């Protein structure tokens, strides 16, 4: 009899403790926006800065170089190998991670140490507005996030409409064939699942590497000649890429793109899923409509 | 003896057939007599130089592997064991970090070649004692330098955020897609002398394998012969690294495969290892650019996947001669 009583008592105690714990935990999480934020991905850092949370960021990765203010934040290591010690010593209220580049085990480690985490699952342009809203919710900047997300949605929509209008005005019926080069030697191109491929789809053009087996794959030079791109984009800027691209472009000189001087060096705006992605799409649209 | 002749005819004709086939086959078959402009361009400015480079590189690796196993008296020796490839990679990466772009698309090959030669010389100096090169010293110096250079390479890779370096490493780990006609004369200029030296000194190599005293009694100066052959290996390996980065398997296992077919006489082993290596790399490259087209696979992966099972089969079925 007595044993049974104790067992029940213990159960009730356990249950109530759990409830209290739960209430306390969620209450603190919901009521008080985090004051010390760590971002473990460059695109999340950019989003956080655009949401006006720059002051609250206490740590970033060594890849977080945009905006300029991100360079002055303390670094906690790379994306794939952040330092657990560095993260803990900054006493973060929340750590933002991405499934696109941060190790899953690191997030589990943080959680086991009772550190709040948020994992961004957006990888595609269509998922960007949702991702921004989620980050806003977790970081306590709901309003700004809603504003930024809507802005992104509207801009993407505008660019896509504008491109359609351009194509109908100029009676372009056939889809323009485009190749986006990430690196020239060995030739690596933006394939399916990349932000760049999404951008090309939004612009209604045909990515000739849209059916490769992986996102960024080595691409066959002879297939480039065979598929004859009308436009070639080379990522990451004229200054850093023109010397290394020289040999490749010489070999592609008989493609329609090279013959009609439609080879363009573009910025790295499309390499990160964040506020700058829209600028990147706009940049491609500008070249397409030349 | 008749059997031997058939085998030799096979090893000689195989590279020729494979070479021809690797030009007309690829992601799509192309009739060599086509008049279609794009197809002609693909045949002559993409596939032909690429197959020639694959052939040259495979020949260099096969021959240098056969020679090196002889002078080091070690069946596990492969051209990369001397640290030449890690030296080449390190030189390429350091050059890129220093902003070297002076040779345009030749930059990485030239850097890799110089790195390979410098490393070869360093190994030679460390392997030198009492007026000659000693096999064990060479081997250990090569392994030691190789570890040092690989560690430095890893260090640079892990502290540098430069995207260019990561991409250059892709090239170093074996890539033939950038083969051009303009690279072939340079490749030839080093591969042919290397193979010729090895061929002319093949008799001496035979003697060295039997032991220094034996070589001496046959009238060869072991130190001198080893030095000449070491220079040939250095040239061959450096040339192969600068042609297409590092491609494993060929230098180590092709000589063993050939040895199990025609015996251990270096006068035959060296040229046939060269031919076998060339044929294997040619067909591996053909597969690597065709199976998942338009995506390309690294050629080294394919060489190992098709070569290793055959080697293991030989190991079980036949008595593989050690060196």
Coordinates of C-alpha atoms in Angstrom, one line a residue:
Chain A
X1 CA 0.0 0.0 0.0
X2 CA 2.6 2.4 1.1
X3 CA 4.8 1.4 -1.9
X4 CA 2.0 2.2 -4.3
X5 CA 1.5 5.6 -2.7
X6 CA 5.1 6.4 -3.1
X7 CA 5.0 5.3 -6.7
X8 CA 2.0 7.5 -7.4
X9 CA 3.6 10.4 -5.5
X10 CA 6.8 10.0 -7.5
X11 CA 4.8 10.0 -10.8
X12 CA 2.9 13.1 -9.9
X13 CA 6.1 14.8 -8.8
X14 CA 7.8 13.9 -12.0
X15 CA 4.9 15.1 -14.1
X16 CA 4.6 18.4 -12.4
X17 CA 8.3 19.0 -12.6
X18 CA 8.2 18.4 -16.3
X19 CA 5.2 20.7 -16.7
X20 CA 6.9 23.5 -14.8
X21 CA 10.1 23.0 -16.7
X22 CA 8.2 23.1 -20.0
X23 CA 6.2 26.2 -19.1
X24 CA 9.3 28.0 -17.9
X25 CA 11.3 27.0 -20.9
X26 CA 8.7 27.9 -23.5
X27 CA 7.8 31.1 -21.7
X28 CA 11.4 32.4 -21.7
X29 CA 11.8 31.3 -25.3
X30 CA 8.6 33.1 -26.5
X31 CA 8.5 36.1 -24.4
X32 CA 12.1 37.4 -24.5
X33 CA 13.8 37.8 -27.9
X34 CA 17.4 36.5 -27.9
X35 CA 20.0 39.2 -27.2
X36 CA 23.1 37.3 -28.1
X37 CA 23.0 35.6 -31.5
X38 CA 25.5 33.4 -33.3
X39 CA 25.2 32.7 -37.0
X40 CA 27.0 29.7 -38.5
X41 CA 26.3 30.5 -42.1
X42 CA 27.1 33.5 -44.3
X43 CA 23.6 33.7 -45.8
X44 CA 22.0 33.7 -42.4
X45 CA 24.4 36.4 -41.2
X46 CA 23.2 38.5 -44.2
X47 CA 19.6 37.9 -43.4
X48 CA 20.1 38.8 -39.8
X49 CA 21.8 42.0 -40.7
X50 CA 19.0 42.9 -43.1
X51 CA 16.5 42.3 -40.3
X52 CA 18.3 45.0 -38.3
X53 CA 19.7 42.5 -35.8
X54 CA 23.4 43.3 -36.5
X55 CA 23.9 44.6 -33.0
X56 CA 22.8 41.3 -31.5
X57 CA 25.1 39.1 -33.4
X58 CA 28.0 38.1 -31.2
X59 CA 29.7 35.5 -33.4
X60 CA 29.9 34.5 -37.1
X61 CA 31.9 32.1 -39.2
X62 CA 35.1 33.0 -41.1
X63 CA 33.1 32.9 -44.3
X64 CA 30.7 35.6 -43.2
X65 CA 32.2 38.6 -45.0
X66 CA 29.0 40.5 -45.9
X67 CA 27.9 43.1 -45.0
X68 CA 31.3 44.7 -44.0
X69 CA 30.2 44.9 -40.4
X70 CA 30.2 41.1 -40.3
X71 CA 33.9 41.1 -40.6
X72 CA 34.2 42.9 -37.2
X73 CA 32.2 40.2 -35.4
X74 CA 34.2 37.5 -33.6
X75 CA 34.8 34.4 -35.6
X76 CA 33.9 30.9 -34.3
X77 CA 35.5 28.9 -37.1
X78 CA 34.4 27.7 -40.5
X79 CA 31.0 26.4 -41.6
X80 CA 31.9 22.7 -41.5
X81 CA 34.2 23.0 -38.5
X82 CA 33.0 25.6 -36.0
X83 CA 34.6 25.5 -32.7
X84 CA 32.3 24.4 -29.9
X85 CA 34.4 26.2 -27.3
X86 CA 34.3 29.4 -29.2
X87 CA 30.5 29.2 -29.5
X88 CA 29.9 28.4 -25.8
X89 CA 32.3 31.1 -24.6
X90 CA 30.2 33.7 -26.4
X91 CA 27.2 32.7 -24.3
X92 CA 24.6 32.8 -27.1
X93 CA 20.9 32.9 -26.5
X94 CA 20.4 31.2 -29.9
X95 CA 22.6 29.7 -32.5
X96 CA 21.5 29.8 -36.2
X97 CA 22.6 26.9 -38.4
X98 CA 21.8 25.7 -41.9
X99 CA 21.3 22.2 -43.2
X100 CA 23.3 23.4 -46.2
X101 CA 26.8 23.2 -44.9
X102 CA 26.8 22.9 -41.1
X103 CA 27.3 19.5 -39.6
X104 CA 24.2 18.0 -38.0
X105 CA 26.2 16.6 -35.1
X106 CA 27.3 20.1 -34.1
X107 CA 23.6 21.2 -33.7
X108 CA 23.0 18.1 -31.6
X109 CA 26.0 18.9 -29.5
X110 CA 24.7 22.4 -28.9
X111 CA 21.2 21.2 -27.9
X112 CA 22.7 18.7 -25.5
X113 CA 24.4 21.6 -23.8
X114 CA 21.0 23.3 -23.5
X115 CA 21.8 26.0 -26.1
X116 CA 18.9 27.1 -28.2
X117 CA 19.3 26.4 -31.9
X118 CA 17.5 27.2 -35.1
X119 CA 18.2 25.2 -38.3
X120 CA 17.4 26.9 -41.6
X121 CA 16.1 24.3 -44.0
X122 CA 15.6 26.6 -47.0
X123 CA 17.9 25.8 -49.9
X124 CA 16.0 27.1 -53.0
X125 CA 14.9 30.5 -54.0
X126 CA 11.2 29.6 -53.6
X127 CA 11.9 28.7 -50.0
X128 CA 13.7 32.0 -49.2
X129 CA 10.7 34.1 -48.0
X130 CA 9.6 31.3 -45.7
X131 CA 13.2 31.0 -44.4
X132 CA 13.3 34.7 -43.7
X133 CA 10.0 34.6 -41.8
X134 CA 11.3 31.6 -39.7
X135 CA 14.5 33.4 -38.9
X136 CA 12.5 36.5 -37.9
X137 CA 10.3 34.4 -35.6
X138 CA 13.2 32.8 -33.9
X139 CA 15.2 36.0 -33.6
X140 CA 12.3 38.1 -32.4
X141 CA 12.1 40.3 -35.5
X142 CA 8.7 39.2 -36.9
X143 CA 7.7 42.5 -38.4
X144 CA 10.9 43.2 -40.2
X145 CA 11.1 39.6 -41.4
X146 CA 7.6 39.9 -42.8
X147 CA 8.5 43.1 -44.6
X148 CA 11.7 41.6 -46.0
X149 CA 10.0 38.4 -47.1
X150 CA 7.3 40.3 -48.9
X151 CA 9.9 42.5 -50.6
X152 CA 11.8 39.5 -51.8
X153 CA 8.6 37.9 -53.1
X154 CA 7.5 41.0 -54.9
X155 CA 10.9 41.6 -56.5
X156 CA 11.2 38.1 -57.8
X157 CA 7.7 38.3 -59.2
X158 CA 8.5 41.7 -60.8
X159 CA 11.7 40.5 -62.4
X160 CA 9.9 37.4 -63.8
X161 CA 7.1 39.5 -65.2
X162 CA 9.5 42.0 -66.7
X163 CA 11.5 39.2 -68.4
X164 CA 8.3 37.7 -69.8
X165 CA 7.3 41.1 -71.1
X166 CA 10.7 41.6 -72.7
X167 CA 10.5 38.2 -74.4
X168 CA 7.0 38.9 -75.8
X169 CA 7.9 42.4 -77.0
X170 CA 11.0 41.1 -78.8
X171 CA 9.1 38.0 -80.1
X172 CA 11.5 35.6 -78.5
X173 CA 9.7 32.3 -78.8
X174 CA 12.5 29.9 -78.3
X175 CA 14.0 29.7 -74.8
X176 CA 17.5 31.2 -74.6
X177 CA 20.1 28.6 -73.8
X178 CA 22.3 29.6 -70.9
X179 CA 25.4 28.1 -69.2
X180 CA 26.5 29.4 -65.8
X181 CA 30.1 28.6 -65.1
X182 CA 31.2 28.3 -61.4
X183 CA 34.8 27.4 -62.2
X184 CA 36.6 27.1 -65.6
X185 CA 39.4 24.5 -65.1
X186 CA 38.1 21.9 -64.5
X187 CA 34.8 23.1 -65.8
X188 CA 32.2 23.2 -63.0
X189 CA 28.8 24.5 -63.7
X190 CA 25.6 25.3 -61.8
X191 CA 23.2 22.4 -62.2
X192 CA 19.8 21.4 -60.8
X193 CA 19.1 22.3 -57.2
X194 CA 21.5 25.3 -57.2
X195 CA 20.3 28.8 -56.5
X196 CA 21.6 29.8 -59.9
X197 CA 19.5 27.2 -61.6
X198 CA 16.5 28.5 -59.8
X199 CA 17.3 32.0 -60.9
X200 CA 17.6 30.9 -64.5
X201 CA 14.2 29.2 -64.3
X202 CA 12.6 32.3 -62.8
X203 CA 14.0 34.2 -65.8
X204 CA 12.4 31.7 -68.2
X205 CA 15.7 30.6 -69.8
X206 CA 17.0 27.1 -70.4
X207 CA 20.0 26.1 -68.3
X208 CA 21.9 23.7 -70.5
X209 CA 23.3 22.0 -67.4
X210 CA 19.9 21.7 -65.9
X211 CA 19.8 17.9 -66.1
X212 CA 23.2 16.9 -64.6
X213 CA 23.4 14.4 -61.8
X214 CA 24.6 16.7 -59.1
X215 CA 24.2 20.4 -58.1
X216 CA 27.7 21.5 -59.0
X217 CA 29.3 18.9 -61.3
X218 CA 32.2 18.7 -63.7
X219 CA 30.8 19.3 -67.1
X220 CA 31.8 17.9 -70.4
X221 CA 33.4 20.5 -72.7
X222 CA 32.2 18.8 -75.9
X223 CA 28.6 18.9 -74.6
X224 CA 28.9 22.6 -74.2
X225 CA 29.9 22.9 -77.8
X226 CA 27.1 20.5 -78.8
X227 CA 24.4 22.3 -76.8
X228 CA 25.6 25.7 -78.1
X229 CA 24.7 28.2 -75.3
X230 CA 23.5 31.6 -76.4
X231 CA 24.7 33.2 -73.2
X232 CA 27.5 32.2 -70.9
X233 CA 27.8 33.6 -67.4
X234 CA 30.9 33.3 -65.3
X235 CA 30.4 33.7 -61.6
X236 CA 32.4 35.8 -59.1
X237 CA 33.6 38.8 -60.9
X238 CA 35.8 39.9 -63.7
X239 CA 38.9 40.6 -61.7
X240 CA 39.2 37.2 -60.0
X241 CA 38.0 35.1 -62.9
X242 CA 39.2 36.5 -66.3
X243 CA 42.7 35.1 -66.1
X244 CA 41.7 31.6 -65.2
X245 CA 38.8 31.6 -67.7
X246 CA 41.0 32.6 -70.6
X247 CA 41.9 29.1 -71.7
X248 CA 38.3 27.8 -71.4
X249 CA 36.9 30.7 -73.4
X250 CA 39.4 30.2 -76.2
X251 CA 38.1 26.6 -76.5
X252 CA 34.5 27.8 -76.5
X253 CA 35.1 30.5 -79.1
X254 CA 32.7 28.9 -81.6
X255 CA 29.7 28.8 -79.3
X256 CA 26.9 31.3 -80.2
X257 CA 27.6 33.0 -76.8
X258 CA 31.2 33.7 -77.6
X259 CA 30.6 34.6 -81.2
X260 CA 28.0 37.2 -80.3
X261 CA 30.1 38.5 -77.3
X262 CA 27.5 37.3 -74.9
X263 CA 29.9 36.1 -72.2
X264 CA 29.3 38.0 -69.0
X265 CA 31.2 38.0 -65.7
X266 CA 28.7 38.4 -62.9
X267 CA 29.0 38.9 -59.2
X268 CA 28.7 36.2 -56.5
X269 CA 25.3 37.5 -55.4
X270 CA 23.7 34.2 -56.5
X271 CA 26.0 32.0 -54.4
X272 CA 24.2 32.7 -51.2
X273 CA 20.5 32.3 -50.4
X274 CA 19.8 35.6 -48.8
X275 CA 18.7 39.2 -49.4
X276 CA 21.4 39.6 -52.2
X277 CA 19.9 36.7 -54.2
X278 CA 17.4 39.0 -55.6
X279 CA 20.1 41.4 -56.8
X280 CA 21.8 38.4 -58.5
X281 CA 18.6 37.5 -60.4
X282 CA 18.2 41.2 -61.4
X283 CA 21.8 41.2 -62.6
X284 CA 21.3 38.2 -64.9
X285 CA 18.0 39.7 -66.2
X286 CA 20.0 42.9 -67.1
X287 CA 22.4 40.9 -69.2
X288 CA 19.6 38.8 -70.8
X289 CA 17.8 41.9 -71.9
X290 CA 20.8 43.6 -73.4
Chain B
X1 CA 56.7 -19.0 -77.3
X2 CA 53.8 -18.7 -79.7
X3 CA 51.6 -17.8 -76.8
X4 CA 54.0 -15.0 -75.9
X5 CA 53.9 -13.5 -79.4
X6 CA 50.1 -13.4 -79.3
X7 CA 50.2 -11.7 -76.0
X8 CA 52.7 -9.1 -77.2
X9 CA 50.8 -8.5 -80.4
X10 CA 47.7 -7.9 -78.2
X11 CA 49.5 -5.5 -75.9
X12 CA 50.8 -3.5 -78.9
X13 CA 47.6 -3.4 -80.8
X14 CA 45.4 -2.7 -77.8
X15 CA 46.5 0.9 -77.2
X16 CA 46.1 1.7 -80.9
X17 CA 42.5 0.3 -81.1
X18 CA 41.6 1.9 -77.8
X19 CA 43.0 5.2 -78.9
X20 CA 41.0 5.2 -82.1
X21 CA 37.9 4.2 -80.3
X22 CA 38.3 6.8 -77.6
X23 CA 38.2 9.5 -80.3
X24 CA 35.0 8.4 -82.0
X25 CA 33.2 7.4 -78.8
X26 CA 32.2 9.6 -76.0
X27 CA 29.0 11.1 -74.7
X28 CA 27.8 10.6 -78.3
X29 CA 29.4 8.5 -81.1
X30 CA 30.8 10.6 -83.9
X31 CA 31.5 9.4 -87.4
X32 CA 35.1 10.4 -88.0
X33 CA 34.3 11.4 -91.6
X34 CA 31.5 13.6 -90.7
X35 CA 31.2 17.1 -92.2
X36 CA 29.2 18.5 -89.4
X37 CA 31.2 21.5 -88.1
X38 CA 30.5 21.0 -84.4
X39 CA 31.3 17.3 -84.6
X40 CA 34.5 18.0 -86.3
X41 CA 35.5 20.6 -83.7
X42 CA 34.7 18.1 -81.0
X43 CA 36.7 15.4 -82.7
X44 CA 39.8 17.5 -83.5
X45 CA 40.0 20.1 -80.8
X46 CA 38.6 18.3 -77.8
X47 CA 38.7 14.5 -78.1
X48 CA 41.9 14.0 -80.1
X49 CA 44.2 16.1 -77.9
X50 CA 42.5 14.7 -74.8
X51 CA 43.1 11.1 -75.9
X52 CA 46.7 11.8 -76.8
X53 CA 47.3 13.4 -73.4
X54 CA 45.7 10.4 -71.7
X55 CA 47.9 8.1 -73.7
X56 CA 51.1 10.0 -73.0
X57 CA 50.3 10.4 -69.3
X58 CA 49.4 6.7 -68.9
X59 CA 52.6 5.7 -70.8
X60 CA 54.7 8.0 -68.5
X61 CA 53.1 6.5 -65.4
X62 CA 53.4 2.9 -66.5
X63 CA 57.0 3.2 -67.6
X64 CA 58.1 5.1 -64.5
X65 CA 56.3 2.6 -62.2
X66 CA 58.2 -0.3 -63.9
X67 CA 61.5 1.4 -63.6
X68 CA 61.0 2.6 -60.0
X69 CA 60.0 -0.8 -58.8
X70 CA 63.2 -2.0 -60.2
X71 CA 65.6 0.6 -58.8
X72 CA 64.0 0.6 -55.4
X73 CA 63.7 -3.2 -55.5
X74 CA 60.2 -2.8 -54.0
X75 CA 57.0 -4.1 -55.5
X76 CA 55.0 -1.4 -53.7
X77 CA 56.9 1.5 -55.3
X78 CA 54.7 3.8 -57.4
X79 CA 55.8 7.0 -59.0
X80 CA 54.0 9.1 -56.4
X81 CA 55.8 7.4 -53.5
X82 CA 58.8 9.7 -54.0
X83 CA 56.7 12.7 -52.9
X84 CA 56.9 14.1 -56.4
X85 CA 53.2 14.6 -56.7
X86 CA 52.7 16.2 -53.3
X87 CA 55.6 18.5 -54.1
X88 CA 53.8 19.3 -57.4
X89 CA 50.5 20.0 -55.6
X90 CA 52.2 22.2 -53.0
X91 CA 54.1 24.2 -55.6
X92 CA 50.8 24.7 -57.6
X93 CA 48.9 25.8 -54.5
X94 CA 51.7 28.1 -53.3
X95 CA 51.9 29.7 -56.8
X96 CA 48.2 30.3 -56.9
X97 CA 48.3 31.9 -53.4
X98 CA 51.1 34.1 -54.5
X99 CA 48.9 35.3 -57.3
X100 CA 50.8 33.6 -60.1
X101 CA 48.9 33.6 -63.3
X102 CA 51.8 34.5 -65.6
X103 CA 51.3 31.5 -68.0
X104 CA 47.5 31.8 -68.4
X105 CA 46.0 28.3 -68.6
X106 CA 49.6 26.9 -68.4
X107 CA 50.1 28.3 -64.9
X108 CA 49.1 25.2 -62.9
X109 CA 50.9 22.7 -65.2
X110 CA 54.1 24.8 -65.1
X111 CA 54.0 25.2 -61.4
X112 CA 53.3 21.5 -60.9
X113 CA 56.2 20.6 -63.2
X114 CA 58.6 22.8 -61.3
X115 CA 57.4 21.5 -58.0
X116 CA 57.8 18.0 -59.2
X117 CA 61.4 18.6 -60.4
X118 CA 62.4 20.4 -57.2
X119 CA 61.0 17.6 -55.1
X120 CA 62.7 14.9 -57.3
X121 CA 66.0 16.7 -56.8
X122 CA 65.5 17.0 -53.0
X123 CA 64.7 13.2 -52.8
X124 CA 67.8 12.6 -54.9
X125 CA 70.0 14.7 -52.6
X126 CA 68.7 13.0 -49.5
X127 CA 69.0 9.6 -51.1
X128 CA 72.6 10.3 -52.0
X129 CA 75.4 8.9 -49.8
X130 CA 78.9 7.7 -50.3
X131 CA 78.9 8.5 -54.0
X132 CA 75.6 7.1 -55.0
X133 CA 71.8 6.7 -54.6
X134 CA 70.7 4.0 -52.2
X135 CA 67.2 2.4 -52.7
X136 CA 66.2 2.4 -49.0
X137 CA 67.3 6.0 -48.6
X138 CA 65.5 7.1 -51.7
X139 CA 62.3 5.4 -50.6
X140 CA 62.4 6.8 -47.1
X141 CA 63.3 10.3 -48.2
X142 CA 60.4 10.2 -50.6
X143 CA 57.9 9.0 -48.0
X144 CA 59.2 11.6 -45.5
X145 CA 59.0 14.5 -48.0
X146 CA 55.6 13.3 -49.1
X147 CA 54.2 13.4 -45.6
X148 CA 55.7 16.8 -45.0
X149 CA 54.3 18.3 -48.2
X150 CA 50.9 16.7 -47.7
X151 CA 50.8 18.2 -44.2
X152 CA 51.7 21.6 -45.5
X153 CA 49.1 21.3 -48.2
X154 CA 46.4 20.4 -45.7
X155 CA 47.5 23.3 -43.5
X156 CA 47.1 25.7 -46.3
X157 CA 43.8 24.3 -47.4
X158 CA 42.4 24.5 -43.9
X159 CA 43.4 28.1 -43.1
X160 CA 42.8 29.6 -46.5
X161 CA 39.3 30.5 -47.7
X162 CA 40.5 31.0 -51.3
X163 CA 38.1 29.2 -53.5
X164 CA 40.7 29.0 -56.3
X165 CA 42.9 26.8 -54.2
X166 CA 40.1 24.2 -53.6
X167 CA 39.4 24.2 -57.3
X168 CA 43.1 23.8 -58.2
X169 CA 43.1 20.8 -55.9
X170 CA 40.4 19.2 -58.1
X171 CA 42.7 19.6 -61.0
X172 CA 45.6 18.1 -59.0
X173 CA 43.6 15.0 -58.2
X174 CA 43.3 14.1 -61.8
X175 CA 41.7 15.9 -64.6
X176 CA 42.1 15.5 -68.3
X177 CA 39.3 17.8 -69.5
X178 CA 41.7 20.7 -70.1
X179 CA 43.9 18.8 -72.5
X180 CA 44.9 20.9 -75.5
X181 CA 47.1 20.5 -78.5
X182 CA 49.4 23.2 -77.1
X183 CA 50.3 21.1 -74.1
X184 CA 51.2 18.0 -76.1
X185 CA 54.7 19.1 -77.4
X186 CA 55.8 19.9 -73.8
X187 CA 54.5 16.5 -72.7
X188 CA 56.3 14.7 -75.5
X189 CA 59.5 16.6 -74.8
X190 CA 59.7 15.0 -71.4
X191 CA 57.9 11.7 -71.7
X192 CA 59.9 10.5 -74.7
X193 CA 63.3 11.2 -73.4
X194 CA 62.2 9.5 -70.1
X195 CA 61.0 6.4 -71.9
X196 CA 64.0 6.3 -74.2
X197 CA 66.5 6.5 -71.3
X198 CA 64.6 3.7 -69.5
X199 CA 64.7 1.6 -72.6
X200 CA 68.4 2.1 -73.3
X201 CA 69.2 1.3 -69.7
X202 CA 66.8 -1.6 -69.4
X203 CA 69.6 -4.1 -69.3
X204 CA 71.3 -2.3 -66.5
X205 CA 67.9 -2.2 -64.7
X206 CA 67.7 -6.0 -65.0
X207 CA 71.2 -6.2 -63.4
X208 CA 70.2 -3.8 -60.6
X209 CA 67.2 -5.9 -59.7
X210 CA 69.5 -8.9 -59.2
X211 CA 71.7 -6.9 -56.8
X212 CA 74.5 -4.4 -56.8
X213 CA 77.3 -7.0 -56.7
X214 CA 75.8 -8.8 -59.6
X215 CA 75.4 -5.6 -61.6
X216 CA 79.0 -4.8 -60.9
X217 CA 80.2 -8.2 -62.1
X218 CA 78.2 -7.7 -65.3
X219 CA 80.1 -4.5 -65.9
X220 CA 77.5 -1.9 -64.8
X221 CA 78.2 0.8 -62.2
X222 CA 75.2 0.4 -59.9
X223 CA 75.4 4.0 -58.6
X224 CA 75.7 5.5 -62.1
X225 CA 72.9 3.4 -63.5
X226 CA 70.6 4.1 -60.6
X227 CA 71.2 7.8 -61.0
X228 CA 70.4 7.8 -64.7
X229 CA 67.2 5.8 -64.2
X230 CA 66.2 8.0 -61.3
X231 CA 66.5 11.0 -63.5
X232 CA 64.3 9.3 -66.1
X233 CA 61.6 8.5 -63.5
X234 CA 61.7 12.1 -62.2
X235 CA 61.1 13.4 -65.8
X236 CA 58.3 10.9 -66.4
X237 CA 56.5 11.6 -63.2
X238 CA 56.9 15.3 -63.4
X239 CA 55.6 15.3 -66.9
X240 CA 52.6 13.2 -66.0
X241 CA 51.7 15.3 -63.1
X242 CA 51.8 18.5 -65.2
X243 CA 49.7 16.8 -67.9
X244 CA 46.8 15.8 -65.9
X245 CA 47.4 15.9 -62.1
X246 CA 47.6 12.7 -60.1
X247 CA 46.0 9.5 -61.3
X248 CA 46.7 6.5 -59.1
X249 CA 46.8 2.8 -59.8
X250 CA 48.6 2.9 -63.2
X251 CA 52.1 3.4 -61.9
X252 CA 51.7 0.8 -59.2
X253 CA 49.7 -2.0 -60.7
X254 CA 50.1 -1.9 -64.5
X255 CA 53.8 -3.1 -64.2
X256 CA 52.6 -6.0 -62.1
X257 CA 49.9 -6.9 -64.6
X258 CA 52.3 -6.8 -67.5
X259 CA 54.9 -8.7 -65.5
X260 CA 52.4 -11.5 -65.0
X261 CA 51.8 -11.6 -68.7
X262 CA 55.3 -11.4 -70.2
X263 CA 57.7 -11.8 -67.4
X264 CA 60.1 -9.6 -65.5
X265 CA 62.7 -8.8 -68.2
X266 CA 62.9 -5.0 -68.1
X267 CA 63.7 -4.7 -71.8
X268 CA 60.1 -5.8 -72.4
X269 CA 58.5 -4.8 -69.2
X270 CA 59.3 -1.1 -69.5
X271 CA 57.9 -0.5 -73.0
X272 CA 54.9 -2.8 -72.4
X273 CA 54.1 -1.2 -69.1
X274 CA 54.1 2.1 -70.9
X275 CA 51.7 0.8 -73.6
X276 CA 49.5 -0.9 -71.0
X277 CA 49.4 2.3 -68.9
X278 CA 48.5 4.4 -71.9
X279 CA 45.8 2.0 -73.0
X280 CA 44.3 1.8 -69.5
X281 CA 44.2 5.6 -69.0
X282 CA 42.8 6.1 -72.4
X283 CA 39.9 3.8 -71.8
X284 CA 39.4 5.0 -68.2
X285 CA 39.1 8.5 -69.5
X286 CA 36.7 7.5 -72.2
X287 CA 34.5 5.8 -69.6
X288 CA 34.8 8.7 -67.1
X289 CA 33.5 11.3 -69.7
X290 CA 30.8 9.1 -71.2
X291 CA 28.9 7.1 -68.5
X292 CA 27.3 10.0 -66.7
X293 CA 27.5 12.5 -69.5
X294 CA 27.3 15.5 -69.5
X295 CA 28.7 15.1 -66.0
X296 CA 32.4 14.0 -65.9
X297 CA 33.9 11.7 -63.4
X298 CA 37.5 11.9 -62.2
X299 CA 39.6 9.5 -64.4
X300 CA 41.5 8.1 -61.5
X301 CA 38.3 6.7 -60.0
X302 CA 37.6 4.8 -63.1
X303 CA 41.2 3.5 -63.5
X304 CA 41.1 2.0 -60.1
X305 CA 37.6 0.6 -60.4
X306 CA 38.3 -1.3 -63.7
X307 CA 41.9 -2.0 -62.9
X308 CA 41.8 -3.3 -59.3
X309 CA 39.4 -6.2 -59.8
X310 CA 41.6 -7.5 -62.7
X311 CA 44.7 -7.1 -60.6
X312 CA 43.1 -9.0 -57.7
X313 CA 42.0 -11.7 -60.1
X314 CA 45.6 -12.1 -61.3
X315 CA 46.8 -12.2 -57.8
X316 CA 44.6 -15.2 -57.0
X317 CA 44.9 -17.0 -60.3
X318 CA 48.5 -16.6 -61.3
X319 CA 51.8 -16.4 -59.6
X320 CA 52.4 -12.6 -59.7
X321 CA 56.1 -12.1 -59.9
X322 CA 57.4 -9.7 -57.2
X323 CA 59.7 -7.5 -59.2

